[in-house]
Short mmCIF file of C-alpha atoms in Angstrom, two decimals:
data_model
loop_
_atom_site.label_atom_id
_atom_site.label_comp_id
_atom_site.label_asym_id
_atom_site.label_seq_id
_atom_site.Cartn_x
_atom_site.Cartn_y
_atom_site.Cartn_z
CA UNK C 1 -6.85 -33.61 9.94
CA UNK C 2 -8.15 -32.03 13.13
CA UNK C 3 -10.79 -29.37 13.64
CA UNK C 4 -9.23 -25.90 13.71
CA UNK C 5 -12.08 -24.15 15.47
CA UNK C 6 -15.77 -23.26 15.64
CA UNK C 7 -17.43 -20.01 14.55
CA UNK C 8 -20.71 -19.25 16.36
CA UNK C 9 -23.32 -17.79 13.95
CA UNK C 10 -26.75 -16.30 14.49
CA UNK C 11 -28.81 -19.32 13.45
CA UNK C 12 -28.75 -22.36 11.17
CA UNK C 13 -25.89 -22.02 8.66
CA UNK C 14 -27.23 -22.72 5.16
CA UNK C 15 -24.59 -21.52 2.69
CA UNK C 16 -20.91 -20.59 2.98
CA UNK C 17 -18.50 -18.81 0.63
CA UNK C 18 -15.16 -16.95 0.91
CA UNK C 19 -13.95 -13.97 -1.11
CA UNK C 20 -10.16 -14.53 -1.25
CA UNK C 21 -9.50 -10.93 -2.34
CA UNK C 22 -11.01 -9.40 0.78
CA UNK C 23 -10.58 -12.28 3.22
CA UNK C 24 -14.29 -12.20 4.07
CA UNK C 25 -16.36 -15.27 4.91
CA UNK C 26 -20.06 -15.08 3.93
CA UNK C 27 -22.52 -17.29 5.80
CA UNK C 28 -26.22 -17.39 4.90
CA UNK C 29 -28.08 -18.02 8.15
CA UNK C 30 -31.68 -18.96 8.94
CA UNK C 31 -32.54 -16.59 11.79
CA UNK C 32 -36.09 -17.22 12.98
CA UNK C 33 -38.37 -17.10 9.94
CA UNK C 34 -35.98 -14.91 7.94
CA UNK C 35 -32.63 -15.19 6.23
CA UNK C 36 -29.51 -13.05 6.70
CA UNK C 37 -25.93 -12.95 5.44
CA UNK C 38 -23.31 -12.75 8.15
CA UNK C 39 -19.84 -11.54 7.14
CA UNK C 40 -16.73 -12.60 9.08
CA UNK C 41 -13.01 -11.83 8.85
CA UNK C 42 -11.06 -15.01 8.04
CA UNK C 43 -8.11 -13.67 10.05
CA UNK C 44 -9.72 -13.53 13.47
CA UNK C 45 -13.31 -14.74 12.78
CA UNK C 46 -14.65 -11.38 13.91
CA UNK C 47 -18.18 -10.69 12.63
CA UNK C 48 -18.10 -7.61 10.40
CA UNK C 49 -21.69 -7.21 9.24
CA UNK C 50 -25.18 -8.73 9.22
CA UNK C 51 -27.24 -8.17 6.05
CA UNK C 52 -30.98 -9.05 5.76
CA UNK C 53 -31.84 -11.18 2.71
CA UNK C 54 -35.02 -11.84 0.68
CA UNK C 55 -37.16 -14.88 1.39
CA UNK C 56 -35.76 -18.25 0.37
CA UNK C 57 -32.10 -17.24 0.38
CA UNK C 58 -30.76 -20.77 0.52
CA UNK C 59 -30.56 -21.95 -3.10
CA UNK C 60 -26.92 -21.09 -3.82
CA UNK C 61 -24.09 -18.62 -3.35
CA UNK C 62 -21.31 -17.42 -5.70
CA UNK C 63 -18.42 -14.95 -5.36
CA UNK C 64 -17.05 -12.69 -8.10
CA UNK C 65 -13.83 -11.57 -6.44
CA UNK C 66 -12.83 -9.42 -9.44
CA UNK C 67 -15.94 -7.25 -9.12
CA UNK C 68 -16.13 -7.61 -5.34
CA UNK C 69 -19.69 -8.99 -5.44
CA UNK C 70 -21.41 -11.93 -3.75
CA UNK C 71 -24.57 -13.42 -5.33
CA UNK C 72 -27.16 -15.37 -3.33
CA UNK C 73 -30.05 -17.18 -5.03
CA UNK C 74 -33.38 -16.63 -3.26
CA UNK C 75 -35.83 -19.22 -4.59
CA UNK C 76 -38.96 -18.28 -2.68
CA UNK C 77 -38.85 -14.65 -3.81
CA UNK C 78 -37.52 -15.37 -7.33
CA UNK C 79 -34.58 -13.00 -6.81
CA UNK C 80 -30.82 -12.95 -6.55
CA UNK C 81 -29.42 -10.86 -3.72
CA UNK C 82 -26.24 -8.97 -4.59
CA UNK C 83 -23.83 -7.92 -1.83
CA UNK C 84 -21.03 -5.49 -2.58
CA UNK C 85 -17.89 -6.68 -0.81
CA UNK C 86 -15.23 -3.95 -0.52
CA UNK C 87 -11.98 -4.42 1.36
CA UNK C 88 -10.75 -1.70 3.68
CA UNK C 89 -7.65 0.34 2.90
CA UNK C 90 -4.55 -1.23 4.43
CA UNK C 91 -0.95 -0.29 5.19
CA UNK C 92 1.80 -2.17 3.35
CA UNK C 93 5.06 -2.76 5.18
CA UNK C 94 8.09 -5.02 5.18
CA UNK C 95 9.39 -7.02 8.12
CA UNK C 96 12.09 -9.57 8.86
CA UNK C 97 10.10 -10.97 11.81
CA UNK C 98 9.93 -14.40 10.13
CA UNK C 99 13.63 -14.51 9.32
CA UNK C 100 13.50 -12.91 5.86
CA UNK C 101 12.47 -9.49 4.53
CA UNK C 102 8.91 -10.00 3.28
CA UNK C 103 5.83 -7.90 2.45
CA UNK C 104 2.99 -7.65 4.97
CA UNK C 105 -0.26 -5.72 5.18
CA UNK C 106 -2.34 -4.47 8.12
CA UNK C 107 -5.31 -2.28 8.91
CA UNK C 108 -4.50 1.40 9.59
CA UNK C 109 -4.88 0.79 13.33
CA UNK C 110 -2.29 -2.01 13.32
CA UNK C 111 -4.72 -4.93 13.51
CA UNK C 112 -4.68 -7.99 11.22
CA UNK C 113 -0.98 -7.98 10.35
CA UNK C 114 -0.75 -10.51 7.52
CA UNK C 115 2.25 -11.85 5.63
CA UNK C 116 1.86 -11.77 1.84
CA UNK C 117 5.16 -13.08 0.41
CA UNK C 118 7.01 -16.31 1.23
CA UNK C 119 10.35 -16.36 -0.57
CA UNK C 120 13.38 -17.54 1.46
CA UNK C 121 16.60 -16.23 -0.03
CA UNK C 122 14.95 -13.21 -1.66
CA UNK C 123 13.98 -9.81 -0.28
CA UNK C 124 10.67 -8.07 -1.05
CA UNK C 125 10.33 -4.33 -0.48
CA UNK C 126 8.80 -1.13 -1.97
CA UNK C 127 5.24 -2.54 -1.98
CA UNK C 128 2.62 -0.17 -3.47
CA UNK C 129 -1.08 -0.82 -4.02
CA UNK C 130 -2.92 -0.07 -7.28
CA UNK C 131 -5.66 2.59 -7.31
CA UNK C 132 -8.43 -0.02 -7.56
CA UNK C 133 -6.97 -2.05 -4.67
CA UNK C 134 -6.57 -5.22 -6.75
CA UNK C 135 -2.80 -5.36 -7.19
CA UNK C 136 0.46 -4.76 -5.33
CA UNK C 137 3.63 -3.82 -7.19
CA UNK C 138 6.88 -4.42 -5.33
CA UNK C 139 10.63 -4.92 -5.64
CA UNK C 140 12.31 -8.31 -5.41
CA UNK C 141 16.03 -8.30 -4.59
CA UNK C 142 18.26 -11.31 -5.28
CA UNK C 143 21.94 -11.85 -5.93
CA UNK C 144 21.28 -10.77 -9.52
CA UNK C 145 19.88 -7.35 -8.53
CA UNK C 146 16.42 -5.79 -8.20
CA UNK C 147 13.33 -6.46 -10.33
CA UNK C 148 9.71 -5.31 -10.32
CA UNK C 149 7.00 -7.84 -9.57
CA UNK C 150 3.23 -7.71 -9.16
CA UNK C 151 0.81 -9.79 -7.07
CA UNK C 152 -2.86 -9.65 -6.11
CA UNK C 153 -3.86 -7.96 -2.85
CA UNK C 154 -3.96 -11.32 -1.08
CA UNK C 155 -0.40 -12.24 -2.13
CA UNK C 156 -1.40 -14.67 -4.88
CA UNK C 157 -0.63 -14.65 -8.63
CA UNK C 158 2.85 -13.16 -8.22
CA UNK C 159 4.73 -12.61 -11.47
CA UNK C 160 7.79 -10.72 -12.63
CA UNK C 161 7.40 -7.45 -14.57
CA UNK C 162 11.00 -6.49 -15.40
CA UNK C 163 14.28 -8.37 -15.76
CA UNK C 164 17.51 -8.28 -17.68
CA UNK C 165 20.29 -6.87 -15.54
CA UNK C 166 19.68 -3.25 -14.41
CA UNK C 167 18.25 -2.52 -10.99
CA UNK C 168 14.53 -1.69 -11.18
CA UNK C 169 12.79 -0.56 -7.98
CA UNK C 170 10.45 1.95 -6.24
CA UNK C 171 7.24 1.38 -8.27
CA UNK C 172 4.47 4.02 -8.19
CA UNK C 173 1.07 3.47 -9.83
CA UNK C 174 -0.50 5.83 -12.38
CA UNK C 175 -4.02 7.15 -11.62
CA UNK C 176 -5.63 4.65 -14.00
CA UNK C 177 -3.47 1.72 -12.92
CA UNK C 178 -2.14 1.08 -16.43
CA UNK C 179 1.43 2.28 -15.80
CA UNK C 180 4.13 2.15 -13.16
CA UNK C 181 6.68 4.89 -12.65
CA UNK C 182 9.85 3.36 -11.27
CA UNK C 183 13.56 3.87 -10.76
CA UNK C 184 16.08 2.03 -12.94
CA UNK C 185 19.84 2.05 -13.38
CA UNK C 186 19.58 0.95 -17.04
CA UNK C 187 21.18 4.24 -18.13
CA UNK C 188 23.99 3.87 -15.61
CA UNK C 189 22.60 6.20 -12.92
CA UNK C 190 19.26 5.93 -11.11
CA UNK C 191 16.60 7.63 -13.26
CA UNK C 192 12.82 7.50 -13.55
CA UNK C 193 11.06 5.40 -16.19
CA UNK C 194 7.50 4.32 -17.00
CA UNK C 195 6.37 0.72 -17.50
CA UNK C 196 3.28 -0.05 -19.60
CA UNK C 197 1.72 -3.01 -17.79
CA UNK C 198 -0.23 -4.15 -20.86
CA UNK C 199 2.71 -4.25 -23.28
CA UNK C 200 5.80 -4.29 -21.07
CA UNK C 201 7.18 -1.25 -22.91
CA UNK C 202 9.55 0.93 -20.88
CA UNK C 203 9.74 4.69 -21.54
CA UNK C 204 12.20 7.14 -19.93
CA UNK C 205 10.48 9.91 -17.97
CA UNK C 206 13.37 11.75 -16.33
CA UNK C 207 16.85 10.85 -17.50
CA UNK C 208 19.33 13.67 -16.92
CA UNK C 209 22.75 14.18 -15.42
CA UNK C 210 22.75 13.20 -11.78
CA UNK C 211 20.18 10.85 -10.26
CA UNK C 212 16.39 10.87 -9.80
CA UNK C 213 14.62 8.55 -7.39
CA UNK C 214 11.58 8.08 -5.15
CA UNK C 215 8.73 8.79 -7.61
CA UNK C 216 5.21 9.27 -6.28
CA UNK C 217 2.34 9.68 -8.76
CA UNK C 218 -0.59 11.88 -7.73
CA UNK C 219 -3.85 10.11 -8.57
CA UNK C 220 -5.67 13.46 -8.37
CA UNK C 221 -3.51 15.66 -10.61
CA UNK C 222 -1.37 13.19 -12.56
CA UNK C 223 1.89 14.90 -11.59
CA UNK C 224 4.87 12.88 -10.40
CA UNK C 225 6.97 14.06 -7.46
CA UNK C 226 10.53 12.79 -7.03
CA UNK C 227 13.91 13.56 -5.48
CA UNK C 228 16.81 14.72 -7.64
CA UNK C 229 20.54 15.05 -7.03
CA UNK C 230 22.83 16.69 -9.55
CA UNK C 231 26.00 15.46 -7.88
CA UNK C 232 25.02 12.30 -6.03
CA UNK C 233 24.97 14.25 -2.75
CA UNK C 234 22.13 16.37 -1.37
CA UNK C 235 18.70 15.87 -2.96
CA UNK C 236 15.96 18.35 -3.84
CA UNK C 237 12.29 17.77 -4.61
CA UNK C 238 10.91 18.10 -8.14
CA UNK C 239 7.56 17.53 -9.80
CA UNK C 240 6.81 16.78 -13.45
CA UNK C 241 3.92 15.88 -15.75
CA UNK C 242 2.98 12.25 -16.33
CA UNK C 243 4.93 12.17 -19.60
CA UNK C 244 8.09 13.55 -17.98
CA UNK C 245 7.67 17.08 -19.30
CA UNK C 246 7.50 20.30 -17.28
CA UNK C 247 9.92 19.22 -14.55
CA UNK C 248 10.29 21.95 -11.96
CA UNK C 249 11.94 22.27 -8.59
CA UNK C 250 9.45 22.33 -5.73
CA UNK C 251 11.62 23.51 -2.84
CA UNK C 252 14.98 25.15 -2.21
CA UNK C 253 17.08 23.67 0.57
CA UNK C 254 20.90 23.64 0.93
CA UNK C 255 20.46 20.36 2.77
CA UNK C 256 18.43 17.38 1.55
CA UNK C 257 14.70 16.95 0.91
CA UNK C 258 13.58 13.48 -0.19
CA UNK C 259 10.88 10.77 -0.19
CA UNK C 260 7.86 12.86 -1.32
CA UNK C 261 4.31 11.51 -1.06
CA UNK C 262 1.15 13.21 -2.38
CA UNK C 263 -2.02 13.88 -0.43
CA UNK C 264 -5.21 12.28 -1.87
CA UNK C 265 -6.30 15.64 -3.34
CA UNK C 266 -2.86 16.37 -4.81
CA UNK C 267 -2.76 19.74 -3.06
CA UNK C 268 -0.07 18.89 -0.49
CA UNK C 269 2.87 16.56 0.01
CA UNK C 270 4.68 15.01 2.94
CA UNK C 271 8.42 14.46 2.73
CA UNK C 272 11.58 13.76 4.71
CA UNK C 273 13.92 16.71 5.09
CA UNK C 274 16.97 18.10 6.84
CA UNK C 275 15.93 21.63 7.79
CA UNK C 276 15.57 23.15 11.25
CA UNK C 277 15.53 19.52 12.31
CA UNK C 278 15.77 16.22 10.45
CA UNK C 279 12.20 14.96 10.36
CA UNK C 280 9.03 14.76 8.26
CA UNK C 281 7.51 17.91 6.78
CA UNK C 282 4.27 18.85 5.04
CA UNK C 283 4.20 21.33 2.15
CA UNK C 284 1.64 22.76 -0.25
CA UNK C 285 1.83 21.66 -3.88
CA UNK C 286 3.19 25.10 -4.86
CA UNK C 287 6.10 24.81 -2.40
CA UNK C 288 4.63 27.10 0.27
CA UNK C 289 3.73 26.37 3.87
CA UNK C 290 6.49 24.00 4.95
CA UNK C 291 5.76 22.70 8.48
CA UNK C 292 7.29 19.84 10.55
CA UNK C 293 4.96 16.99 11.49
CA UNK C 294 6.61 14.75 14.09
CA UNK C 295 9.49 14.85 16.56
CA UNK C 296 12.94 14.14 15.19
CA UNK C 297 13.50 11.88 18.23
CA UNK C 298 11.54 9.19 16.36
CA UNK C 299 14.13 9.29 13.54
CA UNK C 300 11.22 9.33 11.07
CA UNK C 301 11.57 8.46 7.38
CA UNK C 302 9.68 7.03 4.37
CA UNK C 303 6.34 8.87 4.81
CA UNK C 304 3.34 7.69 2.79
CA UNK C 305 0.08 9.66 2.68
CA UNK C 306 -2.99 7.42 2.57
CA UNK C 307 -5.49 7.27 -0.32
CA UNK C 308 -8.91 8.93 -0.26
CA UNK C 309 -10.86 7.61 2.70
CA UNK C 310 -7.72 6.81 4.71
CA UNK C 311 -6.39 10.27 5.50
CA UNK C 312 -3.40 9.22 7.57
CA UNK C 313 0.34 9.47 7.03
CA UNK C 314 2.30 6.34 7.89
CA UNK C 315 6.06 6.31 8.29
CA UNK C 316 9.03 4.34 9.60
CA UNK C 317 10.47 5.43 12.93
CA UNK C 318 12.18 4.30 16.11
CA UNK C 319 10.88 4.43 19.63
CA UNK C 320 13.22 6.44 21.86
CA UNK C 321 15.88 4.03 23.08
CA UNK C 322 14.95 1.30 20.60
CA UNK C 323 17.33 -0.08 17.99
CA UNK C 324 14.58 -1.54 15.81
CA UNK C 325 12.40 0.35 13.37
CA UNK C 326 8.62 0.37 13.67
CA UNK C 327 5.64 1.63 11.66
CA UNK C 328 3.87 4.75 12.99
CA UNK C 329 0.76 6.68 11.98
CA UNK C 330 0.01 10.38 12.29
CA UNK C 331 -2.71 12.68 10.97
CA UNK C 332 -1.82 15.29 8.31
CA UNK C 333 -1.85 18.03 10.96
CA UNK C 334 0.63 16.16 13.15
CA UNK C 335 -1.92 14.95 15.73
CA UNK C 336 -2.91 11.43 16.71
CA UNK C 337 0.54 9.84 16.65
CA UNK C 338 0.21 6.06 17.06
CA UNK C 339 2.59 3.09 17.03
CA UNK C 340 1.21 0.36 14.75
CA UNK C 341 3.60 -2.58 14.76
CA UNK C 342 4.97 -2.75 18.35
CA UNK C 343 7.72 -5.18 17.40
CA UNK C 344 10.87 -4.56 19.47
CA UNK C 345 12.95 -7.49 18.23
CA UNK C 346 12.74 -7.14 14.42
CA UNK C 347 12.76 -4.41 11.79
CA UNK C 348 9.38 -3.23 10.45
CA UNK C 349 9.44 -0.62 7.68
CA UNK C 350 6.47 1.05 6.03
CA UNK C 351 6.31 0.92 2.22
CA UNK C 352 2.94 2.38 1.27
CA UNK C 353 -0.80 1.83 1.08
CA UNK C 354 -3.19 -0.69 -0.42
CA UNK C 355 -6.43 1.18 -1.23
CA UNK C 356 -9.76 -0.40 -0.37
CA UNK C 357 -10.84 -2.73 -3.16
CA UNK C 358 -13.25 -0.72 -5.32
CA UNK C 359 -16.46 -2.19 -6.79
#
């Protein structure tokens, strides 16, 4: 093989290790008479941090990617240095830029756009990150229909969660990460079910006349928001308890409201609606205070409010005059609109968030 490149470091490189979950490269460096750990991004080799280490930090290094910790043996000081390695929150989106609809992730400012799935002939969509940042649930579409799958945050360890004929799609994680709310046609119409990830058991949450889709599970309050249509036409927003009880209509609108997404605190939602204009709106959890967020000229849809620590709303939209969808970001008050993908020849569509990997 040939050399792919050279990474300049701050001294003599003594130890090297990579955390595959975060994509961080750890290099123990002899800098003068001391030792330090230098952390680099494996995507662009950008140095992220420099961490001083105890004396003699050159005996060995180990990574526990599950706990997000890096251990460095320091012989001279008879210690082991422990570094907490936490990944940043990222935006999940789909794109056909490589010739097939696949799942990608990127930082909330649009940097480090990384492809996660590689499945010619299949389509991956609806990606949603688990509360602890370790897993991504998503929908795989083939000629046989739609199924739920799960993979690690780096795209590895992909495995199927549901199968057997009905369409299963739109996964939403429970606050503890042990369940997925999702949409299935197993009763004939789209309705909302719950999947127990430990046992594989499926429980109906909202199965009524009409259709229910687009669940979003508040990690703060435990309530599930969704869109409901009694006739298959216009949709209205509902919320219900985690066990499917206490379903109640959130808003009244003779036109359609759809695609709800909770704020991190569970006190507000963002949604797509056809009201004074067809755009994205913000509303309080009690149904009051409906306000538009962005211009309808962007043709915005599919809003997703970020997790705690990433207080942005991302959505799919179109630049004026463009025939290809892009991913945008806006603050909850409608300020700071930014284009993230800048891809004018393919379709990019936002699907959700991948929280920072917790310790």
